[in-house]
């Protein structure tokens, strides 16, 4: 009998910013840091980055890739995004644009397009939010969620998005950097803080319906924001979202201990009944973790998600698997999602051993990644492994030797 049958997690997503993708080596315009940045690479690199990433997802059972900055004039607009979607579809990997509702540029992140939020608000300044933190910012302007014209425009945008692109889902956000404080909005709630569960519940259902009408089978993913999943009262209103909408809760390393100790099946049962995924900032650029080993924490996270009866994990996927530490992180999520009852030792023996030339060498590799201080003996042991490595193991040990030289300053 397959012991994984009842526990396998259904969803595993990569979350990405277009500008932070580095899946194509040796090109100009690479950025390793920031969010909501301009895009500096050539349009063809945008396409190649995502094709390379989709190849990895297809080979490792990732469900889909979430793309923020999906549409920009400067990286090929509609045609480039269509090509990526088609490629993803061919590989059975869902391409999922990340879009802002009245925020984060709308559906068309950057450009003179009718479904770009800044373009829309330039034409209709009366529809802007009141008291927004970044007035006039090309990417971060906010539309008032109470205005019916904005709601219609968002619906039209979603219809166009679903009809124009072979997308596999939409990652919806209502914005987490400020709320409209016009009289009408304030009459509905206090509107303190940076985001509003009431906005999510009020704005998303018609958009999800529009998306499903236009593209049946689409996955709606609803961002529920940051380090708050244990506050089950806060999320109660989200029960009103359409059935089958995926609720996505974000956590980072600071919140992980609480999540691991306090999340239980009973606690999870107090959350809305929709499918739930944890989006983690662990292993991302934030807090200097973009190229850090977090695979063991990923394993703990995935096990807890499964134990609590939740449905999947979303992680940052901007760095290619040729950065071996990221490869290990990605494989950890994929394999523990497949078999959450597996132990770390089993993962090392089954998955990592063939990648590094045997179980002893796989353990050695992890040990080296976990070291704060690198000795000459460490470096020599990696160089010995490199000399004896074969096939793709050679590339992985080459990465390690380079890493150890850099880290030790030798
Ligand atoms: Zn308003």
Short mmCIF file of C-alpha atoms and ligand atoms in Angstrom, two decimals:
data_model
loop_
_atom_site.label_atom_id
_atom_site.label_comp_id
_atom_site.label_asym_id
_atom_site.label_seq_id
_atom_site.Cartn_x
_atom_site.Cartn_y
_atom_site.Cartn_z
CA UNK A 1 0.00 0.00 0.00
CA UNK A 2 1.22 3.47 -0.83
CA UNK A 3 1.80 5.20 2.48
CA UNK A 4 1.83 8.61 0.78
CA UNK A 5 -1.62 8.20 -0.71
CA UNK A 6 -3.52 10.25 1.84
CA UNK A 7 -0.93 12.84 2.68
CA UNK A 8 0.49 14.01 -0.64
CA UNK A 9 0.13 17.79 -1.02
CA UNK A 10 -1.66 18.87 -4.13
CA UNK A 11 -0.13 22.28 -4.74
CA UNK A 12 3.44 23.47 -4.99
CA UNK A 13 3.99 26.82 -6.66
CA UNK A 14 6.98 28.97 -7.51
CA UNK A 15 6.45 32.67 -6.78
CA UNK A 16 8.50 35.11 -8.87
CA UNK A 17 9.14 38.68 -9.87
CA UNK A 18 10.02 38.98 -13.56
CA UNK A 19 12.89 41.36 -12.77
CA UNK A 20 14.46 39.03 -10.19
CA UNK A 21 14.48 35.92 -12.36
CA UNK A 22 18.03 34.78 -13.11
CA UNK A 23 17.35 31.47 -14.85
CA UNK A 24 19.28 32.62 -17.94
CA UNK A 25 23.02 32.93 -17.24
CA UNK A 26 25.46 35.51 -18.55
CA UNK A 27 23.01 38.21 -19.60
CA UNK A 28 22.94 41.91 -18.85
CA UNK A 29 20.43 43.57 -16.59
CA UNK A 30 20.30 41.01 -13.78
CA UNK A 31 18.80 42.16 -10.48
CA UNK A 32 19.03 40.10 -7.31
CA UNK A 33 17.12 42.36 -4.99
CA UNK A 34 13.95 44.39 -4.64
CA UNK A 35 10.31 44.26 -5.52
CA UNK A 36 8.24 46.30 -7.94
CA UNK A 37 11.42 47.15 -9.86
CA UNK A 38 11.79 48.26 -13.46
CA UNK A 39 12.89 45.54 -15.91
CA UNK A 40 16.38 45.88 -17.44
CA UNK A 41 16.93 42.69 -19.45
CA UNK A 42 16.16 42.10 -23.11
CA UNK A 43 12.67 40.86 -23.95
CA UNK A 44 13.93 37.49 -25.16
CA UNK A 45 15.55 36.89 -21.76
CA UNK A 46 12.16 37.29 -20.09
CA UNK A 47 10.87 34.42 -22.19
CA UNK A 48 13.98 32.28 -21.75
CA UNK A 49 14.04 32.77 -17.96
CA UNK A 50 10.54 31.39 -17.65
CA UNK A 51 11.06 28.57 -20.13
CA UNK A 52 14.08 27.39 -18.14
CA UNK A 53 12.14 27.65 -14.91
CA UNK A 54 9.14 25.81 -16.35
CA UNK A 55 11.43 22.99 -17.48
CA UNK A 56 12.58 22.53 -13.90
CA UNK A 57 9.01 22.68 -12.60
CA UNK A 58 7.89 20.08 -15.10
CA UNK A 59 10.71 17.75 -14.16
CA UNK A 60 10.05 18.08 -10.44
CA UNK A 61 6.27 18.06 -10.14
CA UNK A 62 5.72 21.74 -9.44
CA UNK A 63 2.14 22.76 -10.14
CA UNK A 64 2.77 26.22 -11.47
CA UNK A 65 4.77 29.44 -11.61
CA UNK A 66 3.32 32.68 -10.30
CA UNK A 67 4.62 35.67 -12.25
CA UNK A 68 4.53 39.25 -11.01
CA UNK A 69 5.35 41.63 -13.83
CA UNK A 70 3.68 39.20 -16.26
CA UNK A 71 2.86 42.00 -18.68
CA UNK A 72 5.16 44.89 -19.53
CA UNK A 73 5.62 46.73 -22.78
CA UNK A 74 9.41 46.53 -22.36
CA UNK A 75 9.62 42.73 -22.28
CA UNK A 76 7.36 41.97 -25.16
CA UNK A 77 3.89 42.71 -23.79
CA UNK A 78 1.12 40.39 -24.87
CA UNK A 79 3.12 38.27 -27.34
CA UNK A 80 5.89 37.33 -24.89
CA UNK A 81 3.41 36.44 -22.15
CA UNK A 82 1.43 34.32 -24.59
CA UNK A 83 4.56 32.43 -25.55
CA UNK A 84 5.37 31.65 -21.91
CA UNK A 85 1.81 30.48 -21.26
CA UNK A 86 1.86 28.23 -24.29
CA UNK A 87 5.16 26.74 -23.20
CA UNK A 88 3.86 26.12 -19.69
CA UNK A 89 0.74 24.48 -21.02
CA UNK A 90 2.82 22.19 -23.22
CA UNK A 91 4.77 21.10 -20.15
CA UNK A 92 1.72 20.79 -17.91
CA UNK A 93 2.94 23.61 -15.65
CA UNK A 94 0.39 26.30 -14.83
CA UNK A 95 1.45 29.85 -15.64
CA UNK A 96 -0.20 32.09 -13.05
CA UNK A 97 -0.01 35.88 -13.37
CA UNK A 98 0.18 37.76 -10.08
CA UNK A 99 -2.16 40.70 -10.36
CA UNK A 100 -3.24 43.58 -8.16
CA UNK A 101 -6.90 44.49 -7.72
CA UNK A 102 -6.92 48.30 -7.66
CA UNK A 103 -3.23 48.05 -6.79
CA UNK A 104 0.12 46.75 -8.06
CA UNK A 105 -0.48 47.98 -11.58
CA UNK A 106 -3.69 46.04 -12.17
CA UNK A 107 -3.54 43.26 -14.74
CA UNK A 108 -0.98 44.90 -17.04
CA UNK A 109 1.96 45.69 -14.78
CA UNK A 110 3.72 48.33 -16.88
CA UNK A 111 2.88 50.07 -20.12
CA UNK A 112 0.46 52.26 -21.96
CA UNK A 113 -2.25 49.66 -21.97
CA UNK A 114 -5.93 50.01 -21.19
CA UNK A 115 -5.61 47.44 -18.38
CA UNK A 116 -2.63 49.11 -16.72
CA UNK A 117 -3.76 50.79 -13.51
CA UNK A 118 -1.64 53.90 -13.86
CA UNK A 119 -2.88 54.44 -17.41
CA UNK A 120 -6.45 53.97 -16.19
CA UNK A 121 -6.06 56.40 -13.29
CA UNK A 122 -4.42 59.01 -15.53
CA UNK A 123 -7.60 58.91 -17.58
CA UNK A 124 -9.83 58.89 -14.50
CA UNK A 125 -8.14 60.74 -11.65
CA UNK A 126 -11.46 60.84 -9.78
CA UNK A 127 -11.16 57.06 -9.28
CA UNK A 128 -7.88 57.20 -7.33
CA UNK A 129 -7.78 56.13 -3.70
CA UNK A 130 -7.66 58.84 -1.04
CA UNK A 131 -4.67 58.97 1.30
CA UNK A 132 -2.50 56.56 -0.66
CA UNK A 133 1.15 56.20 0.39
CA UNK A 134 2.73 56.51 -3.06
CA UNK A 135 0.68 59.02 -5.03
CA UNK A 136 1.75 59.16 -8.67
CA UNK A 137 4.06 56.14 -8.34
CA UNK A 138 4.06 54.35 -11.72
CA UNK A 139 3.59 50.90 -10.13
CA UNK A 140 2.03 51.51 -6.74
CA UNK A 141 -0.90 53.86 -7.25
CA UNK A 142 -4.16 52.62 -5.77
CA UNK A 143 -7.69 52.76 -7.14
CA UNK A 144 -10.62 53.30 -4.77
CA UNK A 145 -12.26 49.88 -4.25
CA UNK A 146 -15.70 51.40 -3.65
CA UNK A 147 -15.99 53.01 -7.10
CA UNK A 148 -18.15 50.92 -9.36
CA UNK A 149 -16.17 52.07 -12.41
CA UNK A 150 -13.02 50.50 -10.92
CA UNK A 151 -14.89 47.27 -10.23
CA UNK A 152 -16.12 47.09 -13.80
CA UNK A 153 -12.68 47.90 -15.13
CA UNK A 154 -11.15 45.11 -13.04
CA UNK A 155 -13.76 42.67 -14.33
CA UNK A 156 -13.05 43.69 -17.91
CA UNK A 157 -9.32 43.33 -17.21
CA UNK A 158 -9.75 39.81 -15.86
CA UNK A 159 -11.95 38.82 -18.80
CA UNK A 160 -9.29 40.09 -21.22
CA UNK A 161 -6.51 38.32 -19.29
CA UNK A 162 -8.31 34.99 -19.35
CA UNK A 163 -9.33 35.23 -22.98
CA UNK A 164 -5.93 36.38 -24.25
CA UNK A 165 -3.58 34.02 -22.40
CA UNK A 166 -3.59 30.27 -21.73
CA UNK A 167 -3.11 30.89 -18.03
CA UNK A 168 -3.51 28.19 -15.42
CA UNK A 169 -4.48 30.46 -12.56
CA UNK A 170 -4.46 33.99 -11.19
CA UNK A 171 -2.77 35.07 -7.99
CA UNK A 172 -5.04 37.83 -6.74
CA UNK A 173 -3.90 40.55 -4.38
CA UNK A 174 -5.87 43.51 -3.17
CA UNK A 175 -2.69 45.34 -2.17
CA UNK A 176 -0.81 45.39 1.12
CA UNK A 177 0.66 48.87 1.13
CA UNK A 178 -2.25 51.12 1.98
CA UNK A 179 -6.02 51.46 1.91
CA UNK A 180 -8.34 54.01 0.42
CA UNK A 181 -9.68 56.41 3.01
CA UNK A 182 -12.42 58.13 1.07
CA UNK A 183 -15.73 58.72 2.87
CA UNK A 184 -17.41 55.79 1.21
CA UNK A 185 -14.62 53.35 2.05
CA UNK A 186 -14.39 54.62 5.63
CA UNK A 187 -18.13 54.23 6.10
CA UNK A 188 -17.71 50.47 5.51
CA UNK A 189 -14.81 49.71 7.87
CA UNK A 190 -12.15 51.38 9.98
CA UNK A 191 -9.56 50.76 7.28
CA UNK A 192 -6.49 50.84 9.44
CA UNK A 193 -3.41 48.81 8.50
CA UNK A 194 -2.19 48.00 5.03
CA UNK A 195 -4.73 45.53 3.70
CA UNK A 196 -8.32 44.57 4.31
CA UNK A 197 -10.02 41.16 4.54
CA UNK A 198 -13.28 42.98 3.76
CA UNK A 199 -11.86 44.18 0.44
CA UNK A 200 -10.83 40.64 -0.43
CA UNK A 201 -14.29 39.28 0.24
CA UNK A 202 -16.09 42.11 -1.49
CA UNK A 203 -13.91 42.46 -4.57
CA UNK A 204 -12.69 38.99 -5.48
CA UNK A 205 -15.86 36.88 -5.94
CA UNK A 206 -17.06 38.65 -9.10
CA UNK A 207 -13.53 38.57 -10.50
CA UNK A 208 -13.15 34.87 -9.76
CA UNK A 209 -16.49 34.22 -11.43
CA UNK A 210 -15.41 36.22 -14.47
CA UNK A 211 -12.16 34.26 -14.66
CA UNK A 212 -13.89 30.90 -14.35
CA UNK A 213 -16.48 31.82 -16.96
CA UNK A 214 -13.78 32.82 -19.40
CA UNK A 215 -11.37 29.99 -18.63
CA UNK A 216 -12.89 26.97 -16.84
CA UNK A 217 -10.46 25.06 -14.64
CA UNK A 218 -8.46 28.13 -13.74
CA UNK A 219 -7.01 28.22 -10.20
CA UNK A 220 -7.84 31.38 -8.26
CA UNK A 221 -5.21 31.98 -5.56
CA UNK A 222 -6.12 34.65 -3.01
CA UNK A 223 -3.29 36.27 -1.08
CA UNK A 224 -4.15 36.56 2.63
CA UNK A 225 -0.90 38.27 3.56
CA UNK A 226 1.73 38.02 6.15
CA UNK A 227 2.52 36.12 9.37
CA UNK A 228 -1.11 35.98 10.43
CA UNK A 229 -2.43 32.48 9.74
CA UNK A 230 -2.73 31.64 13.43
CA UNK A 231 -5.17 34.54 13.87
CA UNK A 232 -8.14 32.50 12.76
CA UNK A 233 -10.65 35.20 13.72
CA UNK A 234 -9.04 37.63 11.26
CA UNK A 235 -9.63 35.22 8.39
CA UNK A 236 -13.23 34.29 9.21
CA UNK A 237 -14.72 36.66 6.59
CA UNK A 238 -12.81 34.80 3.86
CA UNK A 239 -15.24 31.91 4.17
CA UNK A 240 -17.41 33.97 1.81
CA UNK A 241 -14.98 33.49 -1.09
CA UNK A 242 -16.15 31.18 -3.88
CA UNK A 243 -15.67 27.49 -3.30
CA UNK A 244 -12.38 26.14 -4.53
CA UNK A 245 -10.54 29.46 -4.24
CA UNK A 246 -7.09 28.77 -2.81
CA UNK A 247 -6.21 30.82 0.24
CA UNK A 248 -2.53 31.67 0.35
CA UNK A 249 -1.01 32.65 3.71
CA UNK A 250 2.51 34.03 3.82
CA UNK A 251 5.05 33.26 6.56
CA UNK A 252 8.76 33.96 7.04
CA UNK A 253 11.52 32.55 9.27
CA UNK A 254 10.50 34.76 12.20
CA UNK A 255 7.02 33.24 12.21
CA UNK A 256 8.08 29.65 11.50
CA UNK A 257 8.58 28.58 15.17
CA UNK A 258 5.08 29.78 16.07
CA UNK A 259 3.62 28.11 13.04
CA UNK A 260 5.36 24.82 13.82
CA UNK A 261 4.38 24.82 17.48
CA UNK A 262 0.85 26.21 17.32
CA UNK A 263 -0.62 25.04 14.03
CA UNK A 264 -2.65 21.89 14.58
CA UNK A 265 -5.46 20.17 12.67
CA UNK A 266 -7.87 21.70 15.21
CA UNK A 267 -6.46 25.19 14.62
CA UNK A 268 -6.57 24.74 10.86
CA UNK A 269 -10.20 23.64 11.14
CA UNK A 270 -11.03 27.13 12.42
CA UNK A 271 -9.80 28.66 9.17
CA UNK A 272 -12.09 28.90 6.13
CA UNK A 273 -12.79 25.55 4.50
CA UNK A 274 -11.13 26.43 1.19
CA UNK A 275 -7.87 24.82 0.03
CA UNK A 276 -5.00 26.49 1.86
CA UNK A 277 -1.37 26.95 0.88
CA UNK A 278 1.50 28.45 2.81
CA UNK A 279 3.60 30.90 0.87
CA UNK A 280 7.00 31.18 2.45
CA UNK A 281 9.53 33.98 2.29
CA UNK A 282 12.14 31.54 3.58
CA UNK A 283 14.88 31.12 1.01
CA UNK A 284 14.10 34.43 -0.65
CA UNK A 285 16.07 37.66 -0.99
CA UNK A 286 14.38 38.97 2.14
CA UNK A 287 16.63 38.57 5.19
CA UNK A 288 19.52 37.49 2.97
CA UNK A 289 18.19 34.01 2.31
CA UNK A 290 18.19 33.98 -1.48
CA UNK A 291 21.12 31.56 -1.63
CA UNK A 292 20.95 29.98 1.79
CA UNK A 293 20.19 26.39 2.72
CA UNK A 294 16.62 26.30 4.02
CA UNK A 295 15.80 22.79 2.84
CA UNK A 296 15.49 21.37 6.36
CA UNK A 297 13.12 24.16 7.39
CA UNK A 298 11.16 23.57 4.18
CA UNK A 299 10.86 19.92 5.16
CA UNK A 300 9.51 20.88 8.61
CA UNK A 301 7.14 23.36 7.01
CA UNK A 302 5.77 20.90 4.48
CA UNK A 303 5.30 18.22 7.16
CA UNK A 304 3.35 20.66 9.31
CA UNK A 305 1.22 21.81 6.38
CA UNK A 306 0.34 18.19 5.67
CA UNK A 307 -0.26 17.33 9.32
CA UNK A 308 -2.64 20.30 9.69
CA UNK A 309 -4.59 19.15 6.65
CA UNK A 310 -3.63 22.04 4.41
CA UNK A 311 -2.94 21.70 0.72
CA UNK A 312 0.39 23.01 -0.45
CA UNK A 313 3.35 25.36 -0.40
CA UNK A 314 4.45 28.37 -2.45
CA UNK A 315 8.11 29.37 -2.41
CA UNK A 316 10.31 31.84 -4.24
CA UNK A 317 11.68 30.32 -7.43
CA UNK A 318 13.73 33.09 -8.99
CA UNK A 319 17.19 31.48 -8.76
CA UNK A 320 18.01 28.58 -11.11
CA UNK A 321 18.79 25.08 -9.96
CA UNK A 322 22.36 25.51 -11.21
CA UNK A 323 22.83 27.30 -7.90
CA UNK A 324 22.99 23.99 -6.08
CA UNK A 325 21.84 25.26 -2.72
CA UNK A 326 18.63 26.42 -4.39
CA UNK A 327 18.30 23.10 -6.17
CA UNK A 328 18.41 21.33 -2.81
CA UNK A 329 15.82 23.74 -1.38
CA UNK A 330 13.48 23.23 -4.34
CA UNK A 331 13.83 19.44 -4.27
CA UNK A 332 13.09 19.42 -0.58
CA UNK A 333 9.71 21.10 -1.08
CA UNK A 334 8.82 18.95 -4.09
CA UNK A 335 9.76 15.65 -2.47
CA UNK A 336 8.29 16.32 0.96
CA UNK A 337 5.07 17.47 -0.73
CA UNK A 338 5.02 14.09 -2.45
CA UNK A 339 5.73 12.26 0.78
CA UNK A 340 5.37 14.39 3.91
CA UNK A 341 6.02 11.41 6.15
CA UNK A 342 9.50 10.94 4.77
CA UNK A 343 12.41 11.68 7.12
CA UNK A 344 15.29 13.98 6.27
CA UNK A 345 17.58 10.95 6.31
CA UNK A 346 15.39 9.17 3.77
CA UNK A 347 15.39 12.26 1.58
CA UNK A 348 19.19 12.39 1.75
CA UNK A 349 19.52 8.71 0.90
CA UNK A 350 16.95 8.62 -1.89
CA UNK A 351 17.15 12.03 -3.51
CA UNK A 352 20.43 13.70 -2.67
CA UNK A 353 22.78 10.72 -2.83
CA UNK A 354 22.67 10.29 -6.63
CA UNK A 355 23.17 14.03 -7.10
CA UNK A 356 26.44 14.22 -5.19
CA UNK A 357 28.09 10.85 -5.75
CA UNK A 358 26.78 8.82 -2.83
CA UNK A 359 25.17 9.22 0.56
CA UNK A 360 28.36 10.14 2.38
CA UNK A 361 29.10 12.89 -0.11
CA UNK A 362 25.51 14.15 0.03
CA UNK A 363 25.78 14.46 3.81
CA UNK A 364 29.14 16.17 3.42
CA UNK A 365 27.62 18.68 1.00
CA UNK A 366 24.86 19.61 3.45
CA UNK A 367 27.38 19.82 6.29
CA UNK A 368 29.52 22.26 4.28
CA UNK A 369 26.49 24.41 3.48
CA UNK A 370 25.62 24.59 7.15
CA UNK A 371 29.07 25.74 8.27
CA UNK A 372 29.61 29.30 9.38
CA UNK A 373 33.39 29.11 9.20
CA UNK A 374 35.19 27.33 6.40
CA UNK A 375 38.53 25.66 7.11
CA UNK A 376 41.27 24.72 4.66
CA UNK A 377 40.35 21.06 5.28
CA UNK A 378 36.74 21.80 4.21
CA UNK A 379 37.97 23.33 0.99
CA UNK A 380 40.33 20.45 0.33
CA UNK A 381 37.57 17.88 0.92
CA UNK A 382 35.34 19.63 -1.62
CA UNK A 383 38.18 19.80 -4.15
CA UNK A 384 38.78 16.08 -3.70
CA UNK A 385 35.08 15.38 -4.28
CA UNK A 386 35.22 17.56 -7.39
CA UNK A 387 38.17 15.65 -8.82
CA UNK A 388 36.30 12.38 -8.40
CA UNK A 389 32.85 13.62 -9.47
CA UNK A 390 31.10 12.45 -12.61
CA UNK A 391 28.31 13.82 -14.79
CA UNK A 392 26.13 16.50 -13.22
CA UNK A 393 27.70 15.83 -9.81
CA UNK A 394 30.77 17.57 -11.19
CA UNK A 395 28.79 20.77 -11.76
CA UNK A 396 27.41 20.59 -8.21
CA UNK A 397 30.83 20.13 -6.62
CA UNK A 398 32.23 22.87 -8.82
CA UNK A 399 29.54 25.16 -7.40
CA UNK A 400 30.55 24.08 -3.89
CA UNK A 401 34.26 24.74 -4.42
CA UNK A 402 33.48 28.20 -5.77
CA UNK A 403 31.12 28.80 -2.83
CA UNK A 404 33.74 27.75 -0.28
CA UNK A 405 36.43 29.92 -1.86
CA UNK A 406 34.08 32.89 -1.73
CA UNK A 407 32.83 32.23 1.79
CA UNK A 408 36.25 31.61 3.27
CA UNK A 409 37.86 34.54 1.49
CA UNK A 410 40.70 32.33 0.21
ZN1 LIG B 1 -12.42 54.71 -1.48
#
